[in-house]
Tab-separated table of C-alpha atoms and ligand atoms in Angstrom:
chain	number	residue	atom	x	y	z
A	16	MET	CA	32.359	31.568	13.696
A	17	LYS	CA	30.933	32.112	10.223
A	18	ALA	CA	27.479	30.560	9.850
A	19	ILE	CA	27.379	27.513	7.591
A	20	GLU	CA	25.804	28.490	4.295
A	21	MET	CA	22.884	26.329	3.174
A	22	THR	CA	23.850	24.629	-0.083
A	23	LYS	CA	22.114	22.007	-2.120
A	24	PRO	CA	22.374	18.842	0.009
A	25	ARG	CA	24.941	16.323	-1.205
A	26	GLY	CA	24.974	12.556	-0.875
A	27	ARG	CA	22.180	10.174	-1.513
A	28	GLN	CA	18.706	11.273	-0.555
A	29	PHE	CA	17.275	9.146	2.231
A	30	PHE	CA	13.825	8.425	1.003
A	31	ALA	CA	11.469	7.649	3.877
A	32	ASN	CA	8.302	8.296	1.957
A	33	PRO	CA	5.520	5.709	1.949
A	34	GLY	CA	5.267	5.631	-1.823
A	35	PRO	CA	6.842	5.644	-4.204
A	36	THR	CA	9.575	3.861	-2.279
A	37	ASN	CA	13.278	3.223	-2.785
A	38	ILE	CA	14.085	1.340	-5.985
A	39	PRO	CA	16.887	-1.194	-5.488
A	40	ASP	CA	19.937	-0.669	-7.671
A	41	SER	CA	19.529	-4.088	-9.292
A	42	VAL	CA	15.948	-3.190	-10.281
A	43	LEU	CA	17.162	0.077	-11.806
A	44	ARG	CA	19.862	-1.831	-13.701
A	45	ALA	CA	17.349	-4.422	-14.912
A	46	MET	CA	15.105	-1.687	-16.361
A	47	ASP	CA	17.991	0.165	-17.990
A	48	ARG	CA	17.823	-1.542	-21.372
A	49	PRO	CA	16.685	-0.808	-24.901
A	50	SER	CA	13.063	-1.177	-25.924
A	51	ILE	CA	11.858	-4.563	-27.044
A	52	ASP	CA	8.757	-5.592	-28.993
A	53	PHE	CA	6.280	-6.887	-26.461
A	54	ASN	CA	5.526	-9.815	-28.771
A	55	ASP	CA	9.199	-10.780	-28.942
A	56	PRO	CA	9.729	-14.285	-27.505
A	57	ASP	CA	12.503	-12.949	-25.236
A	58	PHE	CA	10.072	-10.486	-23.677
A	59	GLN	CA	7.323	-13.079	-23.466
A	60	GLU	CA	9.562	-15.070	-21.162
A	61	VAL	CA	10.127	-12.063	-18.897
A	62	TYR	CA	6.399	-11.342	-18.950
A	63	ALA	CA	5.408	-14.894	-18.052
A	64	ASP	CA	7.959	-15.041	-15.207
A	65	SER	CA	6.783	-11.699	-13.780
A	66	PHE	CA	3.086	-12.534	-14.162
A	67	GLU	CA	3.495	-15.798	-12.275
A	68	GLY	CA	5.717	-14.026	-9.746
A	69	VAL	CA	3.044	-11.452	-8.906
A	70	LYS	CA	0.601	-14.318	-8.345
A	71	ARG	CA	3.048	-15.926	-5.929
A	72	VAL	CA	3.420	-12.635	-4.028
A	73	LEU	CA	-0.379	-12.351	-3.878
A	74	ARG	CA	-0.407	-16.004	-2.812
A	75	THR	CA	-3.015	-16.885	-5.386
A	76	SER	CA	-3.474	-19.449	-8.108
A	77	HIS	CA	-6.429	-17.565	-9.570
A	78	HIS	CA	-6.727	-14.709	-12.086
A	79	LEU	CA	-4.536	-11.664	-12.541
A	80	PHE	CA	-5.117	-8.545	-14.642
A	81	MET	CA	-2.482	-5.857	-15.018
A	82	TYR	CA	-2.774	-2.231	-16.117
A	83	ASN	CA	-0.699	0.704	-17.313
A	84	ALA	CA	-2.052	2.835	-14.473
A	85	SER	CA	-1.314	3.817	-10.904
A	86	GLY	CA	-3.350	2.258	-8.100
A	87	HIS	CA	-6.396	4.356	-8.965
A	88	GLY	CA	-6.691	2.392	-12.207
A	89	ALA	CA	-6.805	-0.914	-10.350
A	90	TRP	CA	-9.417	0.543	-7.960
A	91	GLU	CA	-11.530	1.519	-10.955
A	92	ALA	CA	-11.051	-1.907	-12.538
A	93	SER	CA	-12.147	-3.629	-9.332
A	94	LEU	CA	-15.419	-1.713	-9.106
A	95	THR	CA	-16.405	-1.533	-12.776
A	96	ASN	CA	-15.649	-5.195	-13.510
A	97	LEU	CA	-17.570	-6.581	-10.551
A	98	LEU	CA	-20.632	-4.405	-10.031
A	99	SER	CA	-23.730	-2.971	-11.717
A	100	PRO	CA	-25.232	0.533	-11.537
A	101	GLY	CA	-27.043	1.239	-8.270
A	102	GLU	CA	-25.638	-1.766	-6.438
A	103	THR	CA	-24.522	-1.268	-2.856
A	104	ILE	CA	-20.974	-1.563	-1.605
A	105	LEU	CA	-19.818	-1.331	1.983
A	106	VAL	CA	-16.580	0.580	2.516
A	107	LEU	CA	-14.795	0.024	5.826
A	108	GLU	CA	-13.617	3.456	6.924
A	109	THR	CA	-9.915	3.720	7.527
A	110	GLY	CA	-9.005	7.203	6.300
A	111	PHE	CA	-8.021	9.137	3.192
A	112	PHE	CA	-7.750	6.097	0.916
A	113	SER	CA	-11.014	4.425	1.976
A	114	ASP	CA	-12.667	7.830	1.379
A	115	GLN	CA	-11.197	7.999	-2.113
A	116	TRP	CA	-12.271	4.481	-3.035
A	117	ALA	CA	-15.785	5.235	-1.747
A	118	GLU	CA	-15.872	8.472	-3.749
A	119	MET	CA	-14.897	6.568	-6.862
A	120	GLY	CA	-17.748	4.112	-6.218
A	121	GLU	CA	-20.202	6.991	-5.977
A	122	GLY	CA	-18.773	8.448	-9.160
A	123	HIS	CA	-19.577	5.195	-10.927
A	124	GLY	CA	-23.180	5.253	-9.736
A	125	LEU	CA	-22.872	2.740	-6.916
A	126	THR	CA	-24.677	3.161	-3.616
A	127	VAL	CA	-21.945	3.483	-1.036
A	128	ARG	CA	-22.460	2.616	2.599
A	129	THR	CA	-19.652	3.200	5.043
A	130	LEU	CA	-18.835	1.415	8.266
A	131	PRO	CA	-17.649	4.413	10.284
A	132	ALA	CA	-14.587	4.220	12.465
A	133	ASP	CA	-12.567	6.225	14.917
A	134	ARG	CA	-9.659	6.743	12.522
A	135	ARG	CA	-7.061	6.453	15.253
A	136	MET	CA	-8.481	3.106	16.423
A	137	GLY	CA	-9.869	1.433	13.301
A	138	ILE	CA	-13.260	-0.197	12.739
A	139	ASP	CA	-15.065	-2.085	15.451
A	140	LEU	CA	-15.323	-5.670	14.189
A	141	GLU	CA	-18.474	-6.230	16.238
A	142	ALA	CA	-20.141	-3.315	14.435
A	143	LEU	CA	-19.194	-4.910	11.110
A	144	ARG	CA	-20.662	-8.236	12.209
A	145	ALA	CA	-23.896	-6.499	13.257
A	146	MET	CA	-24.103	-4.572	9.985
A	147	LEU	CA	-23.692	-7.699	7.869
A	148	ALA	CA	-26.142	-9.687	10.015
A	149	ALA	CA	-28.706	-6.889	9.677
A	150	ASP	CA	-28.426	-6.983	5.894
A	151	THR	CA	-30.957	-9.794	5.581
A	152	ALA	CA	-31.979	-8.633	2.088
A	153	ARG	CA	-28.331	-9.081	1.078
A	154	GLU	CA	-28.191	-5.624	-0.438
A	155	ILE	CA	-24.465	-5.294	0.141
A	156	LYS	CA	-22.797	-6.756	-2.933
A	157	ALA	CA	-19.192	-6.003	-2.052
A	158	ILE	CA	-17.164	-5.142	1.034
A	159	CYS	CA	-14.162	-2.888	0.358
A	160	ALA	CA	-11.277	-2.901	2.830
A	161	VAL	CA	-7.990	-1.019	2.663
A	162	HIS	CA	-5.531	-3.478	4.207
A	163	ASN	CA	-3.079	-0.777	5.159
A	164	GLU	CA	-4.277	2.837	5.403
A	165	THR	CA	-1.226	4.680	4.143
A	166	ALA	CA	-2.513	8.032	5.364
A	167	THR	CA	-2.677	7.049	9.031
A	168	GLY	CA	-0.496	3.977	9.488
A	169	LEU	CA	-3.361	1.702	10.454
A	170	MET	CA	-3.789	-1.883	9.357
A	171	LEU	CA	-6.979	-3.934	9.100
A	172	PRO	CA	-6.989	-7.616	10.141
A	173	ILE	CA	-8.089	-9.047	6.791
A	174	ASP	CA	-8.098	-12.656	8.008
A	175	ARG	CA	-10.389	-11.790	10.931
A	176	ILE	CA	-12.700	-9.790	8.677
A	177	ARG	CA	-12.909	-12.799	6.360
A	178	GLY	CA	-13.829	-15.038	9.308
A	179	LEU	CA	-16.478	-12.590	10.391
A	180	ILE	CA	-18.063	-12.381	6.914
A	181	ASP	CA	-18.222	-16.173	6.849
A	182	ALA	CA	-19.701	-16.327	10.349
A	183	THR	CA	-22.625	-14.150	9.267
A	184	GLY	CA	-23.124	-16.250	6.110
A	185	HIS	CA	-22.973	-13.087	4.006
A	186	GLN	CA	-22.164	-13.692	0.343
A	187	ALA	CA	-20.804	-10.228	-0.542
A	188	LEU	CA	-17.637	-10.070	-2.600
A	189	PHE	CA	-14.560	-9.192	-0.549
A	190	LEU	CA	-12.336	-6.521	-2.148
A	191	VAL	CA	-9.016	-5.638	-0.541
A	192	ASP	CA	-6.645	-2.784	-1.382
A	193	THR	CA	-3.080	-3.989	-0.754
A	194	ILE	CA	-1.343	-1.009	-2.331
A	195	SER	CA	0.806	-0.280	0.719
A	196	SER	CA	0.850	-3.801	2.144
A	197	LEU	CA	1.720	-6.189	-0.674
A	198	GLY	CA	5.325	-7.311	-0.486
A	199	SER	CA	5.596	-5.786	2.992
A	200	LEU	CA	2.899	-7.229	5.251
A	201	ASP	CA	1.486	-10.723	5.438
A	202	PHE	CA	-1.195	-11.113	2.803
A	203	ARG	CA	-2.808	-14.318	1.517
A	204	MET	CA	-5.375	-13.887	-1.211
A	205	ASP	CA	-6.552	-17.474	-1.599
A	206	GLU	CA	-6.325	-18.486	2.060
A	207	TRP	CA	-8.333	-15.422	3.086
A	208	GLN	CA	-10.723	-15.875	0.150
A	209	VAL	CA	-10.330	-12.383	-1.153
A	210	ASP	CA	-12.332	-11.951	-4.364
A	211	CYS	CA	-10.455	-8.971	-5.716
A	212	VAL	CA	-7.070	-7.668	-4.623
A	213	VAL	CA	-5.905	-4.228	-5.708
A	214	GLY	CA	-2.129	-3.743	-5.910
A	215	GLY	CA	0.385	-1.301	-7.353
A	216	SER	CA	4.017	-1.270	-8.430
A	217	GLN	CA	5.477	1.592	-6.405
A	218	LYS	CA	5.528	0.408	-2.801
A	219	GLY	CA	6.416	-3.093	-1.575
A	220	LEU	CA	7.251	-4.181	-5.118
A	221	MET	CA	9.961	-1.488	-5.178
A	222	LEU	CA	9.295	-0.305	-8.744
A	223	PRO	CA	8.487	3.055	-10.273
A	224	THR	CA	4.835	4.108	-10.276
A	225	GLY	CA	2.822	3.240	-13.349
A	226	MET	CA	1.690	-0.340	-13.166
A	227	SER	CA	-1.135	-1.751	-11.096
A	228	PHE	CA	-3.065	-4.986	-11.046
A	229	THR	CA	-5.973	-6.912	-9.609
A	230	GLY	CA	-6.003	-10.525	-8.478
A	231	VAL	CA	-9.468	-12.011	-8.964
A	232	SER	CA	-11.067	-15.164	-7.522
A	233	ASP	CA	-13.363	-17.549	-9.442
A	234	LYS	CA	-16.297	-16.023	-7.529
A	235	GLY	CA	-15.089	-12.625	-8.715
A	236	MET	CA	-15.014	-13.841	-12.323
A	237	GLU	CA	-18.593	-15.107	-11.978
A	238	ALA	CA	-19.654	-11.682	-10.691
A	239	HIS	CA	-17.755	-10.089	-13.577
A	240	ALA	CA	-19.863	-12.030	-16.084
A	241	ARG	CA	-22.985	-10.330	-14.639
A	242	ALA	CA	-21.527	-6.890	-13.875
A	243	GLY	CA	-23.109	-4.040	-15.811
A	244	LEU	CA	-21.025	-0.969	-14.980
A	245	LYS	CA	-19.524	0.707	-18.054
A	246	ARG	CA	-15.863	-0.025	-18.711
A	247	HIS	CA	-13.585	-0.391	-21.677
A	248	TYR	CA	-9.878	0.170	-21.011
A	249	PHE	CA	-10.043	-1.882	-17.801
A	250	ASP	CA	-12.399	-4.590	-19.087
A	251	TRP	CA	-11.236	-8.043	-17.994
A	252	SER	CA	-13.198	-9.859	-20.744
A	253	MET	CA	-11.464	-7.728	-23.380
A	254	MET	CA	-8.127	-8.478	-21.762
A	255	LEU	CA	-8.746	-12.207	-21.804
A	256	LYS	CA	-8.975	-12.025	-25.606
A	257	ARG	CA	-5.430	-10.621	-25.792
A	258	PRO	CA	-2.433	-12.957	-26.037
A	259	GLN	CA	-1.099	-11.612	-22.717
A	260	LYS	CA	-4.527	-11.991	-21.012
A	261	SER	CA	-3.932	-8.538	-19.524
A	262	PHE	CA	-3.360	-4.929	-20.591
A	263	ILE	CA	-5.190	-3.082	-23.329
A	264	GLY	CA	-2.546	-1.358	-25.457
A	265	THR	CA	1.230	-1.333	-25.289
A	266	LEU	CA	2.874	-3.168	-22.413
A	267	PRO	CA	5.332	-1.268	-20.192
A	268	VAL	CA	8.204	-3.538	-21.223
A	269	ASN	CA	10.974	-1.961	-19.162
A	270	LEU	CA	8.887	-2.113	-16.000
A	271	PHE	CA	8.585	-5.858	-16.505
A	272	TYR	CA	12.356	-6.301	-16.453
A	273	GLY	CA	12.298	-4.451	-13.142
A	274	LEU	CA	9.353	-6.481	-11.870
A	275	ARG	CA	11.082	-9.779	-12.601
A	276	GLU	CA	14.093	-8.540	-10.622
A	277	SER	CA	12.032	-7.217	-7.706
A	278	ILE	CA	10.234	-10.544	-7.419
A	279	ARG	CA	13.599	-12.297	-7.478
A	280	LEU	CA	14.758	-10.062	-4.614
A	281	LEU	CA	11.602	-10.708	-2.568
A	282	GLU	CA	11.783	-14.463	-3.094
A	283	ASP	CA	15.521	-14.568	-2.485
A	284	GLU	CA	14.929	-13.013	0.917
A	285	GLY	CA	11.797	-15.153	1.400
A	286	LEU	CA	8.343	-13.608	1.713
A	287	ASP	CA	8.101	-14.485	5.412
A	288	ASN	CA	11.491	-12.871	6.063
A	289	VAL	CA	10.392	-9.782	4.143
A	290	VAL	CA	7.377	-9.488	6.440
A	291	ALA	CA	9.544	-10.039	9.530
A	292	ARG	CA	11.972	-7.298	8.385
A	293	HIS	CA	9.103	-4.865	7.978
A	294	THR	CA	7.739	-5.700	11.430
A	295	ARG	CA	11.170	-5.130	12.959
A	296	LEU	CA	11.816	-1.792	11.249
A	297	ALA	CA	8.292	-0.621	12.069
A	298	GLU	CA	8.706	-1.480	15.734
A	299	ALA	CA	12.014	0.424	15.859
A	300	THR	CA	10.238	3.440	14.386
A	301	ARG	CA	7.446	3.235	16.958
A	302	ARG	CA	9.994	2.966	19.806
A	303	ALA	CA	11.566	6.207	18.596
A	304	VAL	CA	8.208	7.976	18.326
A	305	LYS	CA	7.167	6.840	21.791
A	306	VAL	CA	10.262	8.503	23.229
A	307	TRP	CA	9.656	11.679	21.193
A	308	SER	CA	6.105	11.793	22.538
A	309	GLY	CA	7.502	12.690	25.978
A	310	ASN	CA	7.476	16.341	26.980
A	311	ASN	CA	4.197	16.765	24.995
A	312	GLY	CA	5.988	15.881	21.786
A	313	PRO	CA	4.768	14.285	18.557
A	314	GLN	CA	2.909	11.018	19.014
A	315	LEU	CA	1.779	7.971	17.067
A	316	TYR	CA	-1.382	8.799	15.148
A	317	CYS	CA	-2.615	5.219	15.446
A	318	LEU	CA	-3.710	4.544	19.008
A	319	ASN	CA	-4.524	0.881	18.566
A	320	PRO	CA	-1.470	-1.379	19.038
A	321	THR	CA	-3.270	-4.318	17.414
A	322	ARG	CA	-3.686	-2.269	14.233
A	323	TYR	CA	-0.260	-0.637	13.954
A	324	SER	CA	0.937	-0.606	10.362
A	325	ASP	CA	4.279	-2.244	9.730
A	326	SER	CA	4.862	-0.331	6.507
A	327	VAL	CA	4.172	3.295	7.437
A	328	THR	CA	4.013	5.275	10.675
A	329	ALA	CA	1.999	8.486	10.827
A	330	ILE	CA	3.121	10.921	13.521
A	331	LEU	CA	0.870	13.618	14.911
A	332	MET	CA	2.578	16.928	15.697
A	333	PRO	CA	1.882	18.716	18.977
A	334	GLU	CA	-0.778	21.433	18.783
A	335	GLY	CA	0.596	24.623	17.245
A	336	HIS	CA	3.457	22.947	15.369
A	337	ASP	CA	3.429	22.468	11.626
A	338	ALA	CA	4.352	19.084	10.177
A	339	GLU	CA	5.182	20.702	6.839
A	340	ALA	CA	7.776	22.957	8.476
A	341	LEU	CA	9.393	19.887	10.017
A	342	ARG	CA	9.412	18.084	6.661
A	343	LYS	CA	11.024	21.122	5.107
A	344	ILE	CA	13.875	21.062	7.617
A	345	ALA	CA	14.419	17.320	7.127
A	346	ARG	CA	14.497	17.772	3.344
A	347	GLY	CA	16.447	21.019	3.220
A	348	ARG	CA	19.082	20.319	5.877
A	349	PHE	CA	19.460	16.561	5.720
A	350	ASN	CA	18.144	15.498	2.318
A	351	VAL	CA	15.624	13.192	3.968
A	352	SER	CA	12.231	12.919	2.304
A	353	LEU	CA	9.347	12.231	4.704
A	354	GLY	CA	5.693	11.770	3.787
A	355	GLY	CA	3.229	14.584	4.432
A	356	GLY	CA	-0.240	14.467	5.972
A	357	LEU	CA	-3.045	13.760	3.527
A	358	GLY	CA	-6.389	15.556	3.331
A	359	PRO	CA	-7.451	16.971	6.698
A	360	LEU	CA	-4.215	15.705	8.263
A	361	ASN	CA	-2.079	18.001	6.102
A	362	GLY	CA	0.193	20.056	8.338
A	363	LYS	CA	-0.798	17.993	11.370
A	364	VAL	CA	0.863	14.714	10.536
A	365	PHE	CA	4.086	13.580	8.901
A	366	ARG	CA	4.736	10.030	7.848
A	367	ILE	CA	7.751	7.776	7.881
A	368	GLY	CA	7.566	5.118	5.200
A	369	HIS	CA	9.481	2.013	6.246
A	370	LEU	CA	8.574	-0.325	3.432
A	371	GLY	CA	10.307	-1.783	0.459
A	372	ASP	CA	14.061	-1.690	-0.031
A	373	LEU	CA	15.139	-0.626	3.448
A	374	ASN	CA	17.575	-1.713	6.133
A	375	GLU	CA	18.496	-0.604	9.648
A	376	PRO	CA	21.011	2.165	8.815
A	377	MET	CA	18.656	3.681	6.234
A	378	LEU	CA	15.863	3.781	8.796
A	379	LEU	CA	18.151	5.120	11.529
A	380	GLY	CA	19.339	7.852	9.179
A	381	ALA	CA	15.761	8.954	8.631
A	382	LEU	CA	14.942	8.783	12.349
A	383	ALA	CA	18.068	10.794	13.216
A	384	ALA	CA	17.084	13.452	10.679
A	385	VAL	CA	13.618	13.665	12.236
A	386	GLU	CA	15.084	14.011	15.727
A	387	MET	CA	17.477	16.746	14.572
A	388	ALA	CA	14.657	18.503	12.725
A	389	LEU	CA	12.555	18.438	15.900
A	390	ARG	CA	15.363	20.194	17.779
A	391	ILE	CA	16.087	22.692	15.020
A	392	GLY	CA	12.380	23.417	14.573
A	393	GLY	CA	11.882	24.020	18.293
A	394	VAL	CA	9.279	21.252	18.552
A	395	PRO	CA	8.950	19.919	22.103
A	396	HIS	CA	9.839	16.240	22.354
A	397	GLY	CA	11.475	13.618	24.490
A	398	ARG	CA	15.133	13.161	23.626
A	399	GLY	CA	16.689	9.824	22.743
A	400	GLY	CA	14.227	8.379	20.223
A	401	VAL	CA	17.017	7.210	17.945
A	402	ASP	CA	18.754	5.555	20.909
A	403	ALA	CA	15.570	3.630	21.665
A	404	ALA	CA	15.339	2.507	18.027
A	405	MET	CA	19.006	1.438	18.047
A	406	GLU	CA	18.574	-0.443	21.299
A	407	PHE	CA	15.662	-2.345	19.801
A	408	LEU	CA	17.527	-3.101	16.572
A	409	GLU	CA	20.622	-4.320	18.403
A	410	GLY	CA	18.578	-7.181	19.863
B	504	PLP	N1	-4.700	2.912	-1.893
B	504	PLP	C1	-3.710	3.099	-1.019
B	504	PLP	C2	-3.740	2.354	0.283
B	504	PLP	C3	-2.661	3.964	-1.317
B	504	PLP	O1	-1.662	4.151	-0.430
B	504	PLP	C4	-2.663	4.651	-2.541
B	504	PLP	C5	-1.573	5.590	-2.874
B	504	PLP	O2	-0.696	5.862	-2.112
B	504	PLP	C6	-3.718	4.421	-3.423
B	504	PLP	C7	-4.717	3.553	-3.076
B	504	PLP	C8	-3.790	5.130	-4.739
B	504	PLP	O3	-2.788	4.642	-5.555
B	504	PLP	P1	-2.076	5.564	-6.663
B	504	PLP	O4	-1.597	6.791	-5.991
B	504	PLP	O5	-0.963	4.655	-7.139
B	504	PLP	O6	-3.088	5.813	-7.725
């Protein structure tokens, strides 16, 4: 029989990348409109609805500042608006993204301490308690936690960390990166007394990349009044003088039409239901990976079941097998886009993003493509991962 010629894959691409994520059709339609003056009363209504909507998703009644920037911009805003040169921050090690946030802090002249962690297990909460208790001089001015480490599929228990900070009586600001958790995992800014939340548009909010934001507590605003790091474009005080109380410069008007729609979708489903859907799809993914891990196959990178991420699963390839080659097969043969390994995990890990606008068949399609790619690529694995996922989802 004549071999099938490889052609450009047809059909819709199954996008199982942890960010950006799938954009719902209704969000695309909402953004597909002519430009509008951002001072136009019609736009002001869309802006106000979206602004309040983001606060509801953050579960806060406090302050919100938004930026024309990807998540890095909101990271920079969080540090430069809250801290002064030479001050100490404590970064809880999770992986690639905690490293990057720490590096940014150093770049801004902060003294960065890190609570080290086994990256496959996550930080030891007892070690954090001891570190905070030992800081009797209260040198640590801010604690930075990445809620969901997108590079490894590991989640931090933000509520427990809050409780632990309180138990030691430490007064440090609590900064949380929710870039790959907001709108996907349970997050409660006010209840967990988070002083600064960093979020972005392109993951759980199901929008294109390009807009990010920070939620800020009253304690955060007090710290801002004293903070001496240099800033201009991201300066919250400058923003408060603008009619929109956010953004320096032109507002991304079309994104706001999309944001209003994505918030409508999230609230229509119900935030608790959104979280439950993510938990369910994540568990189905893990069931598949656990089957594949048989026969010395690929395995879950995260080894701590209490810290499994419900928005992204990182999968470690067996020794001697290249994750990039597997991704290439999935993309080239089946038009399925998987996430790659970041930093030192490049080539060792691939990632399945299961956050945002996703349902069972979309996930199963991605899992089936992975299982086929494992066979085609000659990667040892246990067979029947997709069956295990289906069995779980049938229940
Ligand atoms: N923090 C986390 C947890 C992320 O996943 C990312 C990006 O994926 C970032 C920060 C950086 O955000 P951006 O790439 O939008 O600048």
